[in-house]
Structures are given as structure tokens and as C-alpha cells.
Amino acid sequence: MSSTSPLLSLPGAVPAEGRDEGVAAHYGDLFREQRSLADGKGFVDLSHRGVVTVSGEERLSWLHLLLTQHVTDLSPGQATEALILSAHGHIEHALYLVDDGETVWAHVEPGTREALIGYLESMKFFYKAEVADRTDDFAVVHLPAGSIAEVPEGVVVRETAHGRDLFLPRADLESFGAAAGPAVGILAYEALRVESHRPRLGFETDHRTIPHELGWIGSAVHLQKGCYRGQETVARVHNLGKPPRRLVFLHLDGSEVHLPPPGTPVRLASEGAEGRQLGFVTTSARHYELGPIALALVKRNVPVDAELLAGDTAAAQETVVEP
């Protein structure tokens, strides 16, 4: 697979860096691109994400044993998301799933598919299920909610309240982009993700993150099923109601020129920049209406009405996960 998307040749395309390397950060006008998405127009090139499929008559019953989500009775076309946890309940993988009646399709974070496939293959045993890496053949493209763009016949679609993810043949990426425009960069997509408080693996997670801290209980973790690795931690923390950290949404001081990068310490404003570190910024963005915003992970006991500092930047918090 090419390391860069062919859509980077579109006018104005500026390559993304870091984890999203390989697609466009933006196409010359970040706020216009955000407005397009919010209005249900345009598309986002997510072709740097991994595509993994599981086929076979026992695919759903087998995946049900491994994932945090209840998928035994997943109906064709029904979208869901699921996690794979460590034995201690820490998040290792996030999968965005849909079943087409014969095959489960999932897209995953860049750079994670090989480890995911390795784990799945190690757990197959005697089950009738076949795991495949389809990243070379299929590219993920996102259409926002309300989009009237035509989806090519035969393309698998994963539809949620936030829009539709298409598993598009990679060879058709350029022709689809020409028809579905305008192209929207990953920075605009990320700004709307932060606005809607949606966590992302590798951004809102670290080596010890558990699902409760990010609000993934319900959307990605089904509390009425068992038989998956890490279930004991999920049940214990749910019953005690005391995850060690919680996700918050931050409205950042708009007078600052620079956004606080991921990892920036979060402290109480009353204690100043030399106070105790109570958390850290996970993702920051510039929003076309809200201005500078961020997600952060803070200790559970941080007061929900406390004014915070993200580095040197004043920040007002909104609760995402209740303490």
C-alpha cells in the first residue's frame, strides 16, 4: 500500500503529520472545511486507517468472545464499535465495525492493524473464522451526517449518528473524491470529534486507560456480557463507580496564539502553573464556532466546577465523564 493518499495531489492539500501522516491535514481553509462537514457536505479521506475483515460462519460468535461489545446478534448493516482489552482491563485496540451479512468489516487506527491481526489469529483455535488485512485493497472515506453524496453500488457502509464510513475500493479513491467533493482535511474532522467528546485510541488513551475513564461504557462496552479479556476490571470499576481518571472537555482561552499540544499538564488555575499536575491534554483543536477547544484526562476528584490551566492557558471545563 502506498504510504500517502493520492488525494494529497488535490489543490491546496497540506499533509498531516504524526499519527495521521499520509492524508491531508487541510486543503487550505480549515474553518470552511469544518463548516462543510457540519452542513453535511464534502468528504474526509481516512485512507490511512487500517481495514480488517473477519469472514466465516462463526465470525460473530467468535468475535463475541474477544470484544467488549455484544456482537452475537449483530444485524447486517448495523454499525457498532468495540474494544479489545488487556488482562488488566486496559484498552489495547478500538474497532469500528459493521457486518454485511457475510463478513465483518472494521477500520482501526493507523499502525495498529498488524498487532490486532496477530492477536486475532492467536485466538482462532478451532473456530470457523478467517481474518484478513484488506488495507491494500480498501480505503476508508467519511461522509458527514446529512450528506447526499452518492455511494457507489456494492460499497460496504458503516452508518452512525455522525455520518457514514465507506469501505471504498482503493483504486476508486480518486474518482470518488472528484465526484463527492469538496475534500475536507483530518484537522476539521478532528475538531468536530473533539466538539462531540468522542475519544480516540492513541489520543485519549495511554498504557493504563480503562473504558470507564473515556465514556466508552455503552457505546463500545456492553455490561451484560462476559467472556472477554479484562472483563473483571470492567465489572469491578462499574460496580464501585470509581475510575481513577475522567475525560473532560475544555474551552481554552482564545487569546493564546498556540494550542497546548497533547501531553500538556493540566492544573488547578487557583494553584498556578507551578501547582500539582492533575491530568494532561489529549487532543486540542481550533473550532470554527467555539474557538480553541481540547479534551483532557484528569484525576477523578478534580472538582467539576474548577477553573483549570492547560500549560499556561486558562481553561473552563465541561464534564464528559461524571466523577
Short mmCIF file of C-alpha atoms in Angstrom, two decimals:
data_model
loop_
_atom_site.label_atom_id
_atom_site.label_comp_id
_atom_site.label_asym_id
_atom_site.label_seq_id
_atom_site.Cartn_x
_atom_site.Cartn_y
_atom_site.Cartn_z
CA MET A 1 0.00 0.00 0.00
CA SER A 2 1.18 3.49 -0.80
CA SER A 3 2.19 5.42 2.31
CA THR A 4 0.42 8.56 1.09
CA SER A 5 -3.06 9.14 -0.27
CA PRO A 6 -3.43 10.10 -3.94
CA LEU A 7 -5.80 12.83 -2.74
CA LEU A 8 -2.77 14.74 -1.44
CA SER A 9 -2.39 15.85 -5.05
CA LEU A 10 -5.61 17.89 -4.81
CA PRO A 11 -5.20 21.70 -4.90
CA GLY A 12 -4.27 23.21 -1.54
CA ALA A 13 -3.58 19.89 0.18
CA VAL A 14 -1.23 20.16 3.17
CA PRO A 15 -0.02 16.80 4.51
CA ALA A 16 -0.89 15.79 8.06
CA GLU A 17 1.83 14.86 10.49
CA GLY A 18 2.19 12.37 13.33
CA ARG A 19 -0.35 9.57 13.64
CA ASP A 20 -2.39 10.90 10.73
CA GLU A 21 0.51 11.10 8.31
CA GLY A 22 -0.46 10.00 4.81
CA VAL A 23 -3.64 12.08 4.37
CA ALA A 24 -4.31 15.81 4.19
CA ALA A 25 -4.36 17.94 7.33
CA HIS A 26 -6.36 20.51 5.38
CA TYR A 27 -6.92 21.82 1.88
CA GLY A 28 -6.23 25.48 2.55
CA ASP A 29 -9.18 26.65 4.67
CA LEU A 30 -9.64 24.85 7.99
CA PHE A 31 -12.77 26.67 9.15
CA ARG A 32 -14.51 26.44 5.77
CA GLU A 33 -13.83 22.70 5.81
CA GLN A 34 -15.34 22.39 9.30
CA ARG A 35 -18.45 24.26 8.19
CA SER A 36 -18.78 21.92 5.21
CA LEU A 37 -18.78 18.89 7.48
CA ALA A 38 -21.21 20.50 9.93
CA ASP A 39 -23.53 21.27 6.99
CA GLY A 40 -23.38 17.69 5.70
CA LYS A 41 -21.17 18.47 2.73
CA GLY A 42 -17.85 17.12 1.50
CA PHE A 43 -15.91 14.02 2.47
CA VAL A 44 -12.91 13.15 4.63
CA ASP A 45 -10.06 10.99 3.37
CA LEU A 46 -9.33 8.41 6.09
CA SER A 47 -7.42 6.10 3.79
CA HIS A 48 -4.51 5.90 6.24
CA ARG A 49 -6.64 3.81 8.61
CA GLY A 50 -6.33 0.04 8.65
CA VAL A 51 -9.08 -2.19 7.26
CA VAL A 52 -9.54 -5.67 8.75
CA THR A 53 -12.22 -8.20 7.86
CA VAL A 54 -13.45 -11.37 9.55
CA SER A 55 -15.45 -13.85 7.49
CA GLY A 56 -16.80 -17.36 8.11
CA GLU A 57 -19.97 -18.78 9.60
CA GLU A 58 -18.75 -18.44 13.19
CA ARG A 59 -17.29 -14.94 12.84
CA LEU A 60 -19.79 -13.22 15.14
CA SER A 61 -19.88 -15.86 17.86
CA TRP A 62 -16.07 -15.94 17.86
CA LEU A 63 -15.64 -12.16 17.96
CA HIS A 64 -18.20 -12.05 20.76
CA LEU A 65 -15.71 -13.91 22.95
CA LEU A 66 -12.93 -11.40 22.32
CA LEU A 67 -14.61 -7.99 22.12
CA THR A 68 -16.15 -5.80 24.79
CA GLN A 69 -19.26 -5.35 22.65
CA HIS A 70 -22.22 -7.74 22.23
CA VAL A 71 -21.98 -8.84 18.59
CA THR A 72 -23.52 -12.33 18.51
CA ASP A 73 -26.75 -10.99 17.01
CA LEU A 74 -25.26 -8.08 15.04
CA SER A 75 -27.63 -7.48 12.12
CA PRO A 76 -26.33 -6.85 8.60
CA GLY A 77 -25.72 -3.12 8.18
CA GLN A 78 -25.82 -2.40 11.93
CA ALA A 79 -22.83 -0.33 12.99
CA THR A 80 -21.14 -0.70 16.34
CA GLU A 81 -17.77 -0.14 17.98
CA ALA A 82 -15.81 -2.38 20.29
CA LEU A 83 -12.58 -2.60 22.27
CA ILE A 84 -10.01 -5.25 23.00
CA LEU A 85 -8.60 -5.01 26.49
CA SER A 86 -5.55 -6.37 28.25
CA ALA A 87 -5.90 -8.88 31.06
CA HIS A 88 -5.87 -5.89 33.45
CA GLY A 89 -8.66 -4.10 31.59
CA HIS A 90 -6.50 -1.52 29.80
CA ILE A 91 -7.52 -0.54 26.28
CA GLU A 92 -5.36 -2.09 23.55
CA HIS A 93 -7.48 -1.81 20.39
CA ALA A 94 -10.57 0.06 19.17
CA LEU A 95 -12.57 -1.36 16.25
CA TYR A 96 -15.31 0.38 14.27
CA LEU A 97 -17.47 -2.43 12.93
CA VAL A 98 -20.24 -3.35 10.52
CA ASP A 99 -21.34 -6.75 9.23
CA ASP A 100 -22.54 -7.10 5.63
CA GLY A 101 -24.22 -10.47 6.19
CA GLU A 102 -21.15 -12.47 5.23
CA THR A 103 -18.18 -10.51 6.55
CA VAL A 104 -17.43 -8.22 9.48
CA TRP A 105 -15.63 -5.08 8.30
CA ALA A 106 -13.64 -2.98 10.75
CA HIS A 107 -11.48 0.09 10.45
CA VAL A 108 -8.80 0.73 13.03
CA GLU A 109 -6.20 3.31 13.97
CA PRO A 110 -3.16 3.76 11.71
CA GLY A 111 -0.31 1.49 12.76
CA THR A 112 -2.44 -0.89 14.86
CA ARG A 113 -3.74 -3.44 12.35
CA GLU A 114 -0.73 -5.76 12.39
CA ALA A 115 -0.84 -6.18 16.17
CA LEU A 116 -4.61 -6.58 16.05
CA ILE A 117 -4.44 -9.26 13.36
CA GLY A 118 -1.68 -11.03 15.26
CA TYR A 119 -3.86 -11.16 18.38
CA LEU A 120 -6.95 -12.33 16.46
CA GLU A 121 -5.01 -15.07 14.69
CA SER A 122 -3.63 -16.30 18.01
CA MET A 123 -7.18 -16.70 19.35
CA LYS A 124 -8.79 -18.55 16.42
CA PHE A 125 -8.26 -22.11 17.68
CA PHE A 126 -10.94 -24.28 16.03
CA TYR A 127 -13.42 -21.52 15.15
CA LYS A 128 -14.61 -21.16 11.56
CA ALA A 129 -13.45 -17.60 11.03
CA GLU A 130 -10.94 -16.06 8.66
CA VAL A 131 -9.11 -12.83 9.45
CA ALA A 132 -7.76 -10.69 6.60
CA ASP A 133 -5.86 -7.43 6.21
CA ARG A 134 -7.72 -5.55 3.46
CA THR A 135 -5.91 -2.23 3.81
CA ASP A 136 -4.13 -2.59 0.46
CA ASP A 137 -7.46 -3.03 -1.31
CA PHE A 138 -9.87 -0.77 0.56
CA ALA A 139 -9.74 2.83 1.82
CA VAL A 140 -11.96 4.39 4.47
CA VAL A 141 -13.81 7.55 3.43
CA HIS A 142 -16.12 9.50 5.75
CA LEU A 143 -19.30 11.26 4.64
CA PRO A 144 -20.85 13.57 7.27
CA ALA A 145 -24.39 13.16 8.58
CA GLY A 146 -26.84 14.64 6.11
CA SER A 147 -24.60 14.13 3.10
CA ILE A 148 -26.40 13.43 -0.17
CA ALA A 149 -23.27 12.16 -1.90
CA GLU A 150 -23.93 9.05 -3.95
CA VAL A 151 -22.36 5.87 -2.62
CA PRO A 152 -21.10 3.55 -5.37
CA GLU A 153 -23.01 0.31 -5.72
CA GLY A 154 -21.63 -2.58 -3.69
CA VAL A 155 -19.62 -0.44 -1.27
CA VAL A 156 -19.90 -1.51 2.38
CA VAL A 157 -21.17 1.36 4.53
CA ARG A 158 -20.95 1.84 8.28
CA GLU A 159 -23.59 4.42 9.27
CA THR A 160 -23.80 6.17 12.64
CA ALA A 161 -25.26 9.40 14.01
CA HIS A 162 -22.04 11.16 12.98
CA GLY A 163 -22.14 10.09 9.33
CA ARG A 164 -21.18 7.21 7.07
CA ASP A 165 -17.85 5.43 6.82
CA LEU A 166 -17.35 3.86 3.42
CA PHE A 167 -15.05 0.89 2.77
CA LEU A 168 -14.22 2.06 -0.74
CA PRO A 169 -12.07 0.12 -3.20
CA ARG A 170 -8.73 1.89 -3.01
CA ALA A 171 -8.49 2.05 -6.79
CA ASP A 172 -11.66 4.20 -6.83
CA LEU A 173 -10.47 6.76 -4.27
CA GLU A 174 -9.54 9.48 -6.75
CA SER A 175 -12.67 9.15 -8.89
CA PHE A 176 -14.89 9.14 -5.79
CA GLY A 177 -13.14 12.25 -4.47
CA ALA A 178 -13.73 14.07 -7.74
CA ALA A 179 -17.46 13.31 -7.55
CA ALA A 180 -18.08 13.73 -3.82
CA GLY A 181 -16.13 16.95 -3.11
CA PRO A 182 -15.26 19.24 -1.53
CA ALA A 183 -12.40 17.43 0.19
CA VAL A 184 -12.09 18.06 3.93
CA GLY A 185 -8.87 17.54 5.89
CA ILE A 186 -8.32 15.49 9.01
CA LEU A 187 -7.93 18.62 11.20
CA ALA A 188 -11.54 19.62 10.53
CA TYR A 189 -12.72 16.07 11.21
CA GLU A 190 -10.76 16.05 14.47
CA ALA A 191 -12.16 19.41 15.59
CA LEU A 192 -15.70 18.08 15.27
CA ARG A 193 -14.67 14.88 17.06
CA VAL A 194 -13.39 16.92 19.99
CA GLU A 195 -16.57 19.02 19.98
CA SER A 196 -18.68 15.85 20.26
CA HIS A 197 -16.44 14.45 23.05
CA ARG A 198 -15.55 11.26 21.17
CA PRO A 199 -12.37 9.56 22.40
CA ARG A 200 -9.77 8.15 20.03
CA LEU A 201 -7.30 5.36 20.65
CA GLY A 202 -3.75 6.66 20.99
CA PHE A 203 -5.01 10.21 21.60
CA GLU A 204 -7.25 9.95 24.66
CA THR A 205 -5.64 6.67 25.75
CA ASP A 206 -2.33 5.72 27.28
CA HIS A 207 -0.98 2.39 28.55
CA ARG A 208 -3.28 2.36 31.59
CA THR A 209 -6.56 3.76 30.26
CA ILE A 210 -9.72 1.83 31.10
CA PRO A 211 -13.02 2.30 29.21
CA HIS A 212 -14.88 3.99 32.09
CA GLU A 213 -12.49 6.96 32.04
CA LEU A 214 -13.46 7.93 28.48
CA GLY A 215 -17.19 7.28 28.43
CA TRP A 216 -16.83 4.17 26.27
CA ILE A 217 -19.21 2.21 28.53
CA GLY A 218 -22.33 1.60 26.48
CA SER A 219 -21.09 2.70 23.08
CA ALA A 220 -18.18 0.25 22.97
CA VAL A 221 -18.57 -1.86 26.13
CA HIS A 222 -21.65 -3.99 26.82
CA LEU A 223 -22.06 -4.50 30.56
CA GLN A 224 -24.38 -7.51 30.28
CA LYS A 225 -21.93 -9.81 28.52
CA GLY A 226 -18.89 -11.62 29.77
CA CYS A 227 -16.22 -13.95 28.44
CA TYR A 228 -13.69 -11.39 27.26
CA ARG A 229 -10.25 -10.48 28.48
CA GLY A 230 -10.32 -7.65 31.01
CA GLN A 231 -13.97 -8.18 31.95
CA GLU A 232 -13.19 -8.43 35.66
CA THR A 233 -11.75 -4.91 35.73
CA VAL A 234 -14.73 -3.53 33.80
CA ALA A 235 -17.21 -5.12 36.21
CA ARG A 236 -15.29 -4.11 39.34
CA VAL A 237 -14.91 -0.47 38.37
CA HIS A 238 -18.52 -0.27 37.19
CA ASN A 239 -19.81 -1.68 40.49
CA LEU A 240 -17.58 0.55 42.61
CA GLY A 241 -18.14 3.60 40.39
CA LYS A 242 -14.60 4.88 40.87
CA PRO A 243 -12.47 5.06 37.72
CA PRO A 244 -9.19 6.80 38.63
CA ARG A 245 -9.48 9.44 35.88
CA ARG A 246 -12.18 11.09 33.78
CA LEU A 247 -12.40 12.75 30.40
CA VAL A 248 -13.23 16.47 30.31
CA PHE A 249 -13.91 18.97 27.54
CA LEU A 250 -12.01 22.25 27.77
CA HIS A 251 -12.86 25.70 26.44
CA LEU A 252 -9.43 27.28 26.08
CA ASP A 253 -8.55 30.96 26.40
CA GLY A 254 -8.83 32.32 22.87
CA SER A 255 -6.20 34.99 23.41
CA GLU A 256 -3.41 32.39 23.27
CA VAL A 257 -1.70 32.05 19.89
CA HIS A 258 -0.65 28.43 20.30
CA LEU A 259 -2.76 25.42 21.18
CA PRO A 260 -1.50 23.29 24.09
CA PRO A 261 -0.12 20.11 22.48
CA PRO A 262 -1.04 16.61 23.65
CA GLY A 263 0.60 15.82 26.97
CA THR A 264 0.43 19.41 28.24
CA PRO A 265 -0.06 19.29 32.05
CA VAL A 266 -3.44 20.32 33.45
CA ARG A 267 -3.51 22.03 36.85
CA LEU A 268 -5.91 24.00 39.01
CA ALA A 269 -5.91 27.66 38.00
CA SER A 270 -6.01 28.59 41.68
CA GLU A 271 -2.61 26.92 42.16
CA GLY A 272 -0.98 28.46 39.10
CA ALA A 273 1.50 26.99 36.65
CA GLU A 274 3.62 25.58 39.50
CA GLY A 275 0.73 23.67 41.07
CA ARG A 276 0.21 19.91 41.15
CA GLN A 277 -0.37 18.21 37.82
CA LEU A 278 -3.88 16.77 37.83
CA GLY A 279 -4.04 15.50 34.27
CA PHE A 280 -2.98 16.22 30.72
CA VAL A 281 -4.34 17.43 27.40
CA THR A 282 -5.09 14.60 24.97
CA THR A 283 -6.28 16.47 21.85
CA SER A 284 -6.59 20.18 21.09
CA ALA A 285 -8.19 21.89 18.09
CA ARG A 286 -9.42 25.18 16.70
CA HIS A 287 -13.18 25.09 16.18
CA TYR A 288 -14.95 27.32 13.66
CA GLU A 289 -17.54 28.43 16.27
CA LEU A 290 -16.19 27.52 19.71
CA GLY A 291 -12.62 28.73 19.19
CA PRO A 292 -9.77 26.76 20.77
CA ILE A 293 -11.00 23.59 22.47
CA ALA A 294 -9.48 20.42 23.86
CA LEU A 295 -10.10 17.09 25.50
CA ALA A 296 -8.13 16.21 28.63
CA LEU A 297 -7.85 13.36 31.07
CA VAL A 298 -7.87 14.47 34.72
CA LYS A 299 -7.99 12.82 38.12
CA ARG A 300 -11.47 11.75 39.20
CA ASN A 301 -11.52 14.02 42.26
CA VAL A 302 -10.88 17.27 40.36
CA PRO A 303 -13.94 19.45 41.14
CA VAL A 304 -16.26 19.67 38.13
CA ASP A 305 -16.59 23.45 38.51
CA ALA A 306 -12.87 24.15 38.97
CA GLU A 307 -11.11 26.55 36.63
CA LEU A 308 -8.09 24.84 35.09
CA LEU A 309 -4.82 25.65 33.39
CA ALA A 310 -3.65 23.69 30.35
CA GLY A 311 0.01 24.61 30.50
CA ASP A 312 -0.21 28.40 30.71
CA THR A 313 -3.63 28.58 29.04
CA ALA A 314 -6.76 29.20 31.09
CA ALA A 315 -9.40 26.52 30.55
CA ALA A 316 -13.04 26.15 31.58
CA GLN A 317 -14.12 22.53 31.79
CA GLU A 318 -17.29 20.69 30.80
CA THR A 319 -17.98 17.28 32.27
CA VAL A 320 -17.83 14.38 29.83
CA VAL A 321 -17.48 11.53 32.33
CA GLU A 322 -19.08 12.02 35.73
CA PRO A 323 -16.66 11.71 38.66
#
